Short mmCIF file of C-alpha atoms and ligand atoms in Angstrom, two decimals:
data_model
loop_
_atom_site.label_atom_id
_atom_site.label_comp_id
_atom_site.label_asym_id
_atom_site.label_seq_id
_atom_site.Cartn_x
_atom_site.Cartn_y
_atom_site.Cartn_z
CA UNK A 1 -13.67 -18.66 4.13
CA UNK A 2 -15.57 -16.43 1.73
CA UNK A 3 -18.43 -14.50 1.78
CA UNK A 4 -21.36 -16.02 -0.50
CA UNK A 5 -24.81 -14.63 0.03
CA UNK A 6 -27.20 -12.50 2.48
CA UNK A 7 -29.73 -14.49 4.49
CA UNK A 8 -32.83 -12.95 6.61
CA UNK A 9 -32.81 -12.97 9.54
CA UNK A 10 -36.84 -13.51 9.97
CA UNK A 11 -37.93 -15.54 7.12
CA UNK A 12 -34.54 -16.99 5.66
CA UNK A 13 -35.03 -15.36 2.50
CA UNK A 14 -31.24 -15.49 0.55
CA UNK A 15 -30.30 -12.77 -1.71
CA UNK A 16 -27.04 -12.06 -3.55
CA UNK A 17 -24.74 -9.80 -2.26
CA UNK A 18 -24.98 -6.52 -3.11
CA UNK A 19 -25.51 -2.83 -1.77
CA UNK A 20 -29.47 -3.60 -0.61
CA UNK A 21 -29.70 -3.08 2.99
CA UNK A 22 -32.81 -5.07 3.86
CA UNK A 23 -34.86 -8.82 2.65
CA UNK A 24 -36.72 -7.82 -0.26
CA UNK A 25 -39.39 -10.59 0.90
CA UNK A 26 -40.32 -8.96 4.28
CA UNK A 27 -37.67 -6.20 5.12
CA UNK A 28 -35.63 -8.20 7.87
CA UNK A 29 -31.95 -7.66 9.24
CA UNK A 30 -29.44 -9.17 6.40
CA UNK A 31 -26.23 -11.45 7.75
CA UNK A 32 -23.59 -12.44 5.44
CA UNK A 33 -23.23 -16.30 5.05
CA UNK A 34 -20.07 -18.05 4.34
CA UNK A 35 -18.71 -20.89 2.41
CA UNK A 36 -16.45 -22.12 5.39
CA UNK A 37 -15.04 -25.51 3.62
CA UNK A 38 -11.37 -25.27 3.29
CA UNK A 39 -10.63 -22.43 5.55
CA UNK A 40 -8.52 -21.95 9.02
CA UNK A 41 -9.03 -18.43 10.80
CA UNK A 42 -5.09 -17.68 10.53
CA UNK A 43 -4.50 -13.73 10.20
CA UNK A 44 -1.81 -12.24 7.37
CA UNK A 45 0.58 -11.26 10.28
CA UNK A 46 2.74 -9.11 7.04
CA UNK A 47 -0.59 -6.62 6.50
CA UNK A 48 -1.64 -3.82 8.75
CA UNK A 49 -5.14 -3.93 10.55
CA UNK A 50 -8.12 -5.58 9.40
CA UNK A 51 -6.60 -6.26 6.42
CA UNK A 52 -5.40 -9.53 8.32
CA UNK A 53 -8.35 -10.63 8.39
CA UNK A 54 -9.29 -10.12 4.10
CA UNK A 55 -10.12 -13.61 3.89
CA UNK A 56 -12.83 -13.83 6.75
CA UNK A 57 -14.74 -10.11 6.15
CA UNK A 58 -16.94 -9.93 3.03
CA UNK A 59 -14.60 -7.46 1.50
CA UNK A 60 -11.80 -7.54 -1.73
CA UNK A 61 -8.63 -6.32 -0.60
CA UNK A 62 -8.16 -4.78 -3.15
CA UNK A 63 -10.15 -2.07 -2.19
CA UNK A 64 -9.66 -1.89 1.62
CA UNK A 65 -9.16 0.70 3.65
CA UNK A 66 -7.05 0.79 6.28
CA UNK A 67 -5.82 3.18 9.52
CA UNK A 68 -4.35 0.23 11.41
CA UNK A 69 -7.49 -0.69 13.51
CA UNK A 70 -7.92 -3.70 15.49
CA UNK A 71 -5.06 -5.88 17.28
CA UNK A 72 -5.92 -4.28 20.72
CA UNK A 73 -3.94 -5.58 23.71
CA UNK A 74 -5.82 -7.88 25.73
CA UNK A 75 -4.48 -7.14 29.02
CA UNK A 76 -4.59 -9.19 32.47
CA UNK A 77 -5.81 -7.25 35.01
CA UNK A 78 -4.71 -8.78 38.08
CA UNK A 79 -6.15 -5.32 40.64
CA UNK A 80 -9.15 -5.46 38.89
CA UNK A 81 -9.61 -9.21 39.10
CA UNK A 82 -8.32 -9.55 42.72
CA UNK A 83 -11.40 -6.22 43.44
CA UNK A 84 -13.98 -8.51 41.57
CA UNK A 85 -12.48 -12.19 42.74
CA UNK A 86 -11.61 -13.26 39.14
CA UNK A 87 -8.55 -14.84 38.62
CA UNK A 88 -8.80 -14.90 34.96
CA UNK A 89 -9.89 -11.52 33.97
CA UNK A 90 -8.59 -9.61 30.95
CA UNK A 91 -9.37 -6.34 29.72
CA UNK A 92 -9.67 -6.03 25.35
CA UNK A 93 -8.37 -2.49 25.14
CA UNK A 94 -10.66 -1.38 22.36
CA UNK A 95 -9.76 2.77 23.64
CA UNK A 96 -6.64 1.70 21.44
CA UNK A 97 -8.28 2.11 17.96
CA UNK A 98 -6.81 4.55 16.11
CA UNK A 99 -10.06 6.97 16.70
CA UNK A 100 -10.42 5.90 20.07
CA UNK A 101 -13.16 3.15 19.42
CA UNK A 102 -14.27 -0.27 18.32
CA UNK A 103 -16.33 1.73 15.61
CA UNK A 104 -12.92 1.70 13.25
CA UNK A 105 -13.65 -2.06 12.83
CA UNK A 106 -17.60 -2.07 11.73
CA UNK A 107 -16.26 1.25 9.57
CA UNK A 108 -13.04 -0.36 7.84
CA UNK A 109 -15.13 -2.97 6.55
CA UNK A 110 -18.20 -0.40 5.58
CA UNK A 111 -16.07 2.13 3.79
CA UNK A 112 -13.92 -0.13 2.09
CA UNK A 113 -17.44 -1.34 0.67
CA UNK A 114 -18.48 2.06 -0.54
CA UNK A 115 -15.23 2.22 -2.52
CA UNK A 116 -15.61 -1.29 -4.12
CA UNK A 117 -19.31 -0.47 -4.82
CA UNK A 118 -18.10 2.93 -6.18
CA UNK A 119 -20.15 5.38 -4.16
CA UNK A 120 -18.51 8.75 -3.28
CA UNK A 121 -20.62 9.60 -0.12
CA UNK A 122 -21.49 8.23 3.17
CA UNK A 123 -24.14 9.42 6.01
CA UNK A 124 -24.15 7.71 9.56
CA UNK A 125 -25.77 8.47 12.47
CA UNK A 126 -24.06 8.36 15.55
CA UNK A 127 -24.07 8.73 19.15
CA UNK A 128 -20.32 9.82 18.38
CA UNK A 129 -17.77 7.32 18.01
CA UNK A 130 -19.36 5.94 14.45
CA UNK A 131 -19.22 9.57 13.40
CA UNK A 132 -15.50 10.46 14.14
CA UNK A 133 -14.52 6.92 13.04
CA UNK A 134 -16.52 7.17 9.58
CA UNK A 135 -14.60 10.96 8.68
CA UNK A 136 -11.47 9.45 9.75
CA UNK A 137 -12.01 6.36 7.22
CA UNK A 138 -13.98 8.51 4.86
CA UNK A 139 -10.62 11.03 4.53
CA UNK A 140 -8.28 8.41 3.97
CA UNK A 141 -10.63 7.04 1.59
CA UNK A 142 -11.07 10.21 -0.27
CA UNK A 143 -14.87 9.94 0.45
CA UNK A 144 -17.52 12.69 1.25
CA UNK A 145 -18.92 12.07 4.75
CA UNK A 146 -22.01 13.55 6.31
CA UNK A 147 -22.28 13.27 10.14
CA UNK A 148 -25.88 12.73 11.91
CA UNK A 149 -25.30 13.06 15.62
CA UNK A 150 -28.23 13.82 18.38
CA UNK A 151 -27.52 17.51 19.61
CA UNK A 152 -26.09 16.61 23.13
CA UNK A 153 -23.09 14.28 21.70
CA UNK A 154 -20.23 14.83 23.77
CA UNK A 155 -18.07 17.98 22.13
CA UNK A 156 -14.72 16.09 21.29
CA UNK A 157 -16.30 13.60 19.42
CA UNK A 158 -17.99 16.13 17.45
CA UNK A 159 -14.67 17.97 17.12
CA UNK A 160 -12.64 15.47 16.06
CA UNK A 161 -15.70 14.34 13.06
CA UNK A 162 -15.00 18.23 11.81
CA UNK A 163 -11.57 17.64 11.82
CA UNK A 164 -11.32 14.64 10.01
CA UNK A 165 -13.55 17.15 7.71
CA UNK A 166 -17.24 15.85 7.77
CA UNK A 167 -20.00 17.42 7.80
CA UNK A 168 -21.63 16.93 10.98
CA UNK A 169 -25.52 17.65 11.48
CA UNK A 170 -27.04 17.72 14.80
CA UNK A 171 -30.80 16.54 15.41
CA UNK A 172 -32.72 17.47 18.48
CA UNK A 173 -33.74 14.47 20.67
CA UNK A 174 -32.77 10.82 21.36
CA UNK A 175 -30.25 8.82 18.74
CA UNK A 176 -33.09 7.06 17.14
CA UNK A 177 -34.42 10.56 15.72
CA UNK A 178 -30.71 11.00 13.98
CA UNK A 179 -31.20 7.47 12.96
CA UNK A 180 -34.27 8.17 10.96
CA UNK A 181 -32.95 11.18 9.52
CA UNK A 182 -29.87 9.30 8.25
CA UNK A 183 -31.95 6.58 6.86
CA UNK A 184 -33.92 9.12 5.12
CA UNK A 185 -31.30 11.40 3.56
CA UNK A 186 -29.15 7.77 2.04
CA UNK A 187 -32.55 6.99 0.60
CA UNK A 188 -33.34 10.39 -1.25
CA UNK A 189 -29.73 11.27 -2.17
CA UNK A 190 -28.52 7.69 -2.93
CA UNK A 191 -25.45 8.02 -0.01
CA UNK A 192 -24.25 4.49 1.61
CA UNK A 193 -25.28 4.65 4.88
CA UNK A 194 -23.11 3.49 7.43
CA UNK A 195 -25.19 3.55 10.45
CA UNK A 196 -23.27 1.00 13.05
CA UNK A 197 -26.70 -0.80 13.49
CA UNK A 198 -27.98 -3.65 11.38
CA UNK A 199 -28.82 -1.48 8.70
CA UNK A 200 -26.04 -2.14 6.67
CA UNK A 201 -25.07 -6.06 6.60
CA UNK A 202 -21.22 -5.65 6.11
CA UNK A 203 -20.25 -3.42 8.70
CA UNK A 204 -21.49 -5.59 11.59
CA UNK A 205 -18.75 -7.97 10.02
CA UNK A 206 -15.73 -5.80 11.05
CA UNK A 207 -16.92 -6.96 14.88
CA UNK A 208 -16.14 -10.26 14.39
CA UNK A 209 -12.54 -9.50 14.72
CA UNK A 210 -12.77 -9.17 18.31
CA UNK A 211 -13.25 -12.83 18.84
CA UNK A 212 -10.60 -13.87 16.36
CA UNK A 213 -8.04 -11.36 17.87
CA UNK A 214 -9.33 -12.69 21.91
CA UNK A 215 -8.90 -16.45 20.84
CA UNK A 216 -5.69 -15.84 19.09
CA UNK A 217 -4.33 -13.57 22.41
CA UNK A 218 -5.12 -16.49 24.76
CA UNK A 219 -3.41 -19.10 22.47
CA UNK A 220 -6.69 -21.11 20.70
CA UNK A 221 -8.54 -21.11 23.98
CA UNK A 222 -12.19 -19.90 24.42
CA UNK A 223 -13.29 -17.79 27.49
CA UNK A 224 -16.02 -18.21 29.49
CA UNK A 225 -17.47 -14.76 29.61
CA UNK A 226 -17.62 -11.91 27.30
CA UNK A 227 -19.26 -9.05 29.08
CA UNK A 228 -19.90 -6.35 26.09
CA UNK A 229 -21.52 -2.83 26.81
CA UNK A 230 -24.74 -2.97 24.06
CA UNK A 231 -26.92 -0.08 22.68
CA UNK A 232 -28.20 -1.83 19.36
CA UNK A 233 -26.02 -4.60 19.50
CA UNK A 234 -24.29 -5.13 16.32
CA UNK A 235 -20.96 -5.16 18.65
CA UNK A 236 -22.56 -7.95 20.84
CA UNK A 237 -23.54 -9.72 17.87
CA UNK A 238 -20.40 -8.98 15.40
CA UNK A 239 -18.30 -10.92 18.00
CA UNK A 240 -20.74 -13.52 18.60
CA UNK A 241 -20.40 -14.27 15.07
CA UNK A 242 -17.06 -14.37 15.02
CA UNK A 243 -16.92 -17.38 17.71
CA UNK A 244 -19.46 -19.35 15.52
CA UNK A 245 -16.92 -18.65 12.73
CA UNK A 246 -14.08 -19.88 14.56
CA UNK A 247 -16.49 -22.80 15.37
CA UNK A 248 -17.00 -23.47 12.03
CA UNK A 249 -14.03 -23.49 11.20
CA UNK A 250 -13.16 -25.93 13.50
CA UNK A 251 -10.42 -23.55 15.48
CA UNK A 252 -12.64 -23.94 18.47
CA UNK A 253 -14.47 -26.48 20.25
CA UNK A 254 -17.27 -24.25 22.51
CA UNK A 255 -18.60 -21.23 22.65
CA UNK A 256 -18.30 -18.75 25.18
CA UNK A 257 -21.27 -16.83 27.36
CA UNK A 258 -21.92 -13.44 26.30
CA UNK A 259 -23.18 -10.61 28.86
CA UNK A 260 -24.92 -7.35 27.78
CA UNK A 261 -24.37 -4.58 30.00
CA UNK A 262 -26.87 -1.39 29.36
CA UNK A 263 -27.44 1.99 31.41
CA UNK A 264 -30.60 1.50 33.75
CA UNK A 265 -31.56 5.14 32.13
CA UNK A 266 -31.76 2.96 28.82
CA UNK A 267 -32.13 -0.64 29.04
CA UNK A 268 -34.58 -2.34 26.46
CA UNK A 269 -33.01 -4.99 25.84
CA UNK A 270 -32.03 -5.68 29.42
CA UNK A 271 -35.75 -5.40 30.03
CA UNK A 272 -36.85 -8.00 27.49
CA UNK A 273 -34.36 -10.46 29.18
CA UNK A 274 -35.37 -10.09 32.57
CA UNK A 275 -39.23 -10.27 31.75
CA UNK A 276 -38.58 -13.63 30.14
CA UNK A 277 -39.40 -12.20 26.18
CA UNK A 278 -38.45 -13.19 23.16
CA UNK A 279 -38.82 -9.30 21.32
CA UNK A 280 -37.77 -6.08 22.21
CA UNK A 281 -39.79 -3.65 22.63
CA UNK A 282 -38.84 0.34 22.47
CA UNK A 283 -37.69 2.22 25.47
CA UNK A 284 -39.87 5.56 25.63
CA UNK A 285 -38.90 6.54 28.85
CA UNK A 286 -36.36 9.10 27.41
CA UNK A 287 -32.36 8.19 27.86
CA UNK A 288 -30.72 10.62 29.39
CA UNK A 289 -27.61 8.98 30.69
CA UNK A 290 -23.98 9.17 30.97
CA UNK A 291 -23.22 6.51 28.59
CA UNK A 292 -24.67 8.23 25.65
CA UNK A 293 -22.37 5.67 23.72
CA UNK A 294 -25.37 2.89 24.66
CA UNK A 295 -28.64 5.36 24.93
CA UNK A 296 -30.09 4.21 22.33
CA UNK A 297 -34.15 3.68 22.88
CA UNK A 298 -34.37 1.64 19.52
CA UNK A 299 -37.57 4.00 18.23
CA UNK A 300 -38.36 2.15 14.95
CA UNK A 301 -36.03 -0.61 14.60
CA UNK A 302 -36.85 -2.35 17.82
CA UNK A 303 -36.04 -5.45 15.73
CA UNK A 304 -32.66 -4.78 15.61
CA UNK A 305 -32.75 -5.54 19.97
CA UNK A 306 -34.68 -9.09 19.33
CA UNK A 307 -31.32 -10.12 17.36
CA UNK A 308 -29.17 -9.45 20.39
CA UNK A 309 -31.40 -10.14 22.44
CA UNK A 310 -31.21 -14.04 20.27
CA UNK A 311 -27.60 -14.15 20.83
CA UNK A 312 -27.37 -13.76 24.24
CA UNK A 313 -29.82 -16.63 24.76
CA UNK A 314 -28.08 -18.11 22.25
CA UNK A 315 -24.95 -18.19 24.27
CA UNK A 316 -26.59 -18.48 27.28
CA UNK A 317 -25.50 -15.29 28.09
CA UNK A 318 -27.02 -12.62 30.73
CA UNK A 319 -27.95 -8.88 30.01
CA UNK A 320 -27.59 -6.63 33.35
CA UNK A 321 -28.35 -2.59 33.47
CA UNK A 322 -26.19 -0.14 35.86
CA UNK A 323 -27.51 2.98 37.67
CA UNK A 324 -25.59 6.37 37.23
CA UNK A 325 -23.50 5.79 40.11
CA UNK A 326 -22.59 2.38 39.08
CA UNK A 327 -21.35 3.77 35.57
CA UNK A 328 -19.58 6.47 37.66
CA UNK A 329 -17.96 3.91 39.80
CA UNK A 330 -17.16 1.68 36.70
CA UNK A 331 -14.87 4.41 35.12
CA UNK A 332 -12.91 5.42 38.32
CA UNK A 333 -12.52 2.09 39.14
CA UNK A 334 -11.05 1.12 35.85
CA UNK A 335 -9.17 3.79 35.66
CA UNK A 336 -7.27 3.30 39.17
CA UNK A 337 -6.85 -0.31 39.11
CA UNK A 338 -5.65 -0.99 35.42
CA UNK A 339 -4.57 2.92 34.13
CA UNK A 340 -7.23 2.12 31.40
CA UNK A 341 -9.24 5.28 30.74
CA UNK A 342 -12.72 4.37 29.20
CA UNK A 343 -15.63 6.89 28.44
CA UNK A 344 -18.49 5.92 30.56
CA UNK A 345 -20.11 3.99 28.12
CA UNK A 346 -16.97 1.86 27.63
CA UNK A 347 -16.00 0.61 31.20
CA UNK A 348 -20.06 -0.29 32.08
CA UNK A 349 -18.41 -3.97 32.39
CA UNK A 350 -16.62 -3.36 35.50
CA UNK A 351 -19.75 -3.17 38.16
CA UNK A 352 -21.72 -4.98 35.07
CA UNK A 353 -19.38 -7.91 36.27
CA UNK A 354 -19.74 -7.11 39.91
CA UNK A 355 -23.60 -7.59 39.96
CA UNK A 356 -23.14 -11.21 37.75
CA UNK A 357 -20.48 -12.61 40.50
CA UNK A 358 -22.60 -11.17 43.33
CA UNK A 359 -25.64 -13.62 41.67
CA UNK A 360 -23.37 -16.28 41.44
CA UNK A 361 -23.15 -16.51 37.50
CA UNK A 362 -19.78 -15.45 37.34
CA UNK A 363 -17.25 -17.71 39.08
CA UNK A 364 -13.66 -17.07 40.54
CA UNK A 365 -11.53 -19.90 38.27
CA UNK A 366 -13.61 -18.65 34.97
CA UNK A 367 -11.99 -16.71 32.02
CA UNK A 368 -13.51 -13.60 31.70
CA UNK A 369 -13.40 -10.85 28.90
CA UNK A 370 -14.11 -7.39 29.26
CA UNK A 371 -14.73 -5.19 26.25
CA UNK A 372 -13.64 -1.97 26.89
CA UNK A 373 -15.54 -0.18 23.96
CA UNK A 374 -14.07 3.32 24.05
CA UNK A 375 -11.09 5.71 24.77
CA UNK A 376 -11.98 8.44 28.07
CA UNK A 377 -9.96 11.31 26.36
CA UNK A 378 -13.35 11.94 24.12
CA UNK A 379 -15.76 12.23 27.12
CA UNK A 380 -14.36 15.59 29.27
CA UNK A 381 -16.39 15.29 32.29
CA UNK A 382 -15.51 13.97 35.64
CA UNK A 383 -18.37 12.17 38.25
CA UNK A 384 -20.70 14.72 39.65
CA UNK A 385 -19.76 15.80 43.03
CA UNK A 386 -16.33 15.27 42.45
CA UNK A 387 -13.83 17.48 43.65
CA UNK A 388 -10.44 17.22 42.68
CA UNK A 389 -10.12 20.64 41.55
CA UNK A 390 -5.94 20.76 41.44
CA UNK A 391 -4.28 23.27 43.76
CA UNK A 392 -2.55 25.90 42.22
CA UNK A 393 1.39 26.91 43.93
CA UNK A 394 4.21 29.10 43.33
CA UNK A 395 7.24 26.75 44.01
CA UNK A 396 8.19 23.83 45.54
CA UNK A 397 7.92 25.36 49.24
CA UNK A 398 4.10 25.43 48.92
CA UNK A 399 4.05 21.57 48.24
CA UNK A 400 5.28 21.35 51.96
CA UNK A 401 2.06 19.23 53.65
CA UNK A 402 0.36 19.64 50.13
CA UNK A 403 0.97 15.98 48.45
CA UNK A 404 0.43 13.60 51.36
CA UNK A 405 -2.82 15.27 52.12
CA UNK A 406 -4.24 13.29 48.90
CA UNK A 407 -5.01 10.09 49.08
CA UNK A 408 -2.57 9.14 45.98
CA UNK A 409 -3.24 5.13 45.45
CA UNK A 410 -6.16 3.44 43.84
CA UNK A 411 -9.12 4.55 45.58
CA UNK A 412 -11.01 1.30 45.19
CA UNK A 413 -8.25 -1.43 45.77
C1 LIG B 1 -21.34 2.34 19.77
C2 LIG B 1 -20.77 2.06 21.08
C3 LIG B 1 -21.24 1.00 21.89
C4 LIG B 1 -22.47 0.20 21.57
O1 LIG B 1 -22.38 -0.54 20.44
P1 LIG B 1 -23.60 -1.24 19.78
O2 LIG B 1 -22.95 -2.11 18.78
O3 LIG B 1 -24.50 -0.20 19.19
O4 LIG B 1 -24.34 -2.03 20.82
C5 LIG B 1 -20.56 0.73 23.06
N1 LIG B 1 -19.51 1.47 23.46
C6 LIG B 1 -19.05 2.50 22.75
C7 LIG B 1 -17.88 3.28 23.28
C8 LIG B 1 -19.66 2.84 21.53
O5 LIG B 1 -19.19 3.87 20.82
ZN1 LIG B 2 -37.10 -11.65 5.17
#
């Protein structure tokens, strides 16, 4: 397989690959096409993360960075699936990236382009994860990296972006206004932006990985359901891709259904599905929820939703939004049935699933895939109302009457 041109998205236009970000003819989303003749999806089991994978990414190995990202543990989870009624559930651990999210994969690929195109600086803006996971990649690529993030980004994952040694900006309001300023500032100063939307064509590549490493995990078999948690999309799209690569390939002989899950706070492209329409339209009903990972209201690049939004028809898929409780209940229960600890915005797939099986669309004896999209250790808080302050003691004595007052076991199981 190897990368040979950039198509449009909207009017098909090709163009040669290169460092533009948008069609020259009407200024569409780019995709990477491949020459697939010749080529099996079998990973370089010798080389260490998405290096594997050289041969299916639009990158030269030569130049790519790596911190180990990707193979994830898809993991059965049998008290999870038994809570739902799925027999066949698994559980893609993406919280096991080595900065805590999927972003390592989109950024792998995106650095490792800024080194092969010979740029020395990168901008993103983020909602978080893309920022910490850019200065990680950015350090051990000896690369400057400035930081947009909107001013109410949880505080570890702006920590650990100033550790990694970024510059990190904040910008009042919703993502999309750090998404416009990061646009701006790689236009004026020249910087590779590496913005995990569809602004930049490669990075949406490192996504596809996900499918390669879920088919591989459950020995060449395809699943029924993915169920994704989806701000823009690119991750929702990235792994779609991937399946039509394996497709292509002839690996696989069908595709699986792909399920969007957004916050009800923010949920445009939820909206668009349920209302029947092909585009997506912006959200301007502010987005102030828990899974800031997914807030994103799309201000200006609404486009970018009508391509996810295309996919999940595509796959004849289903795009569901959860209430704050439901996100609330998502993480606990995650946490306590499977000891996987997501941030919010990463376990949305747990009662996401819940409301699909309660309509009927999900069914007991189907495979299903849940993407858990980010590690809890970045997101401090607990649920609101939730006391479980722990009791302070002296010595053992005090414990006398102490431990069997809590209710140690699962809560939800
Ligand atoms: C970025 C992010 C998402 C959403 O990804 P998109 O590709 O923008 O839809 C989901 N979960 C987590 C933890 C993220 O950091
Ligand atoms: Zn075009």
């Amino acid at each position: 397989m190897k990368a040979i041109y950039m198509k449009c998205v909207k009017c098909g236009n090709q163009q040669q690959l290169s460092q533009n970000y948008s069609c020259k003819q009407c200024g569409g989303i780019l995709q990477i096409q491949y020459d697939y003749s010749n080529s099996e999806i079998r990973k370089k089991s010798e080389r260490i993360g998405l290096l594997k994978y050289a041969d299916y990414l639009p990158v030269n190995a030569e130049y790519f960075v790596t911190l180990g990202e990707g193979d994830t543990p898809l993991l059965k989870a049998n008290h999870l699936g038994r809570w739902l009624g799925l027999k066949k559930l698994y559980l893609k651990d993406e919280g096991c990236n080595p900065t805590g999210s999927f972003k390592d994969r989109s950024v792998a690929v995106g650095i490792s382009k800024t080194l092969e195109f010979g740029a020395n600086t990168i901008i993103i803006a983020s909602s978080g994860n893309g920022g910490a996971s850019a200065a990680a990649y950015a350090a051990k690529a000896g690369l400057r990296a400035v930081v947009i993030v909107p001013a109410d980004t949880p505080i570890n994952k702006v920590n650990q972006a100033i550790m990694y040694g970024a510059q990190v900006i904040k910008v009042e309001g919703p993502y999309s206004n750090s998404y416009h300023v990061a646009k701006k500032a790689a236009e004026n100063y020249g910087w590779v932006n590496l913005t995990t939307t569809f602004i930049n064509p490669y990075i949406v590549e490192g996504n596809k990985t996900i499918a390669y490493e879920i088919v591989e995990s459950l020995g060449w078999t395809v699943p029924n359901w993915i169920v994704v948690p989806v701000g823009d999309g690119p991750v929702l799209v990235g792994i779609w891709r991937g399946f039509m690569d394996l497709k292509a390939v002839g690996a696989i002989s069908r595709l699986p259904k792909i399920a969007a899950v957004q916050a009800e706070r923010c949920a445009p492209i939820v909206r668009a599905f349920e209302n029947g329409k092909d585009t997506v339209d912006p959200w301007t009903m502010g987005a102030g929820t828990i899974a800031s990972g997914i807030a994103d209201t799309l201000d200006g690049y609404s486009e970018d939703g009508t391509l996810t939004l295309k996919c999940i028809r595509e796959s004849e898929g289903y795009a569901v939004s959860l209430s704050e409780e439901e996100i609330w209940e998502s993480v606990v229960t995650l946490a306590r049935a499977e000891g996987v600890f997501a941030e919010p915005t990463g376990a949305v797939s747990v009662i996401g699933m819940r409301k699909m099986i309660a309509q009927g669309l999900m069914t007991s004896n189907e495979t299903v895939v849940a993407i858990i999209t980010g590690n809890g250790l970045k997101t401090p808080h607990l649920p609101p109302n939730y006391s479980h302050e722990p009791q302070v003691v002296k010595d053992a004595d005090e414990l006398n009457g102490l431990i069997l007052e809590r209710n140690c076991l699962p809560h939800a199981i």
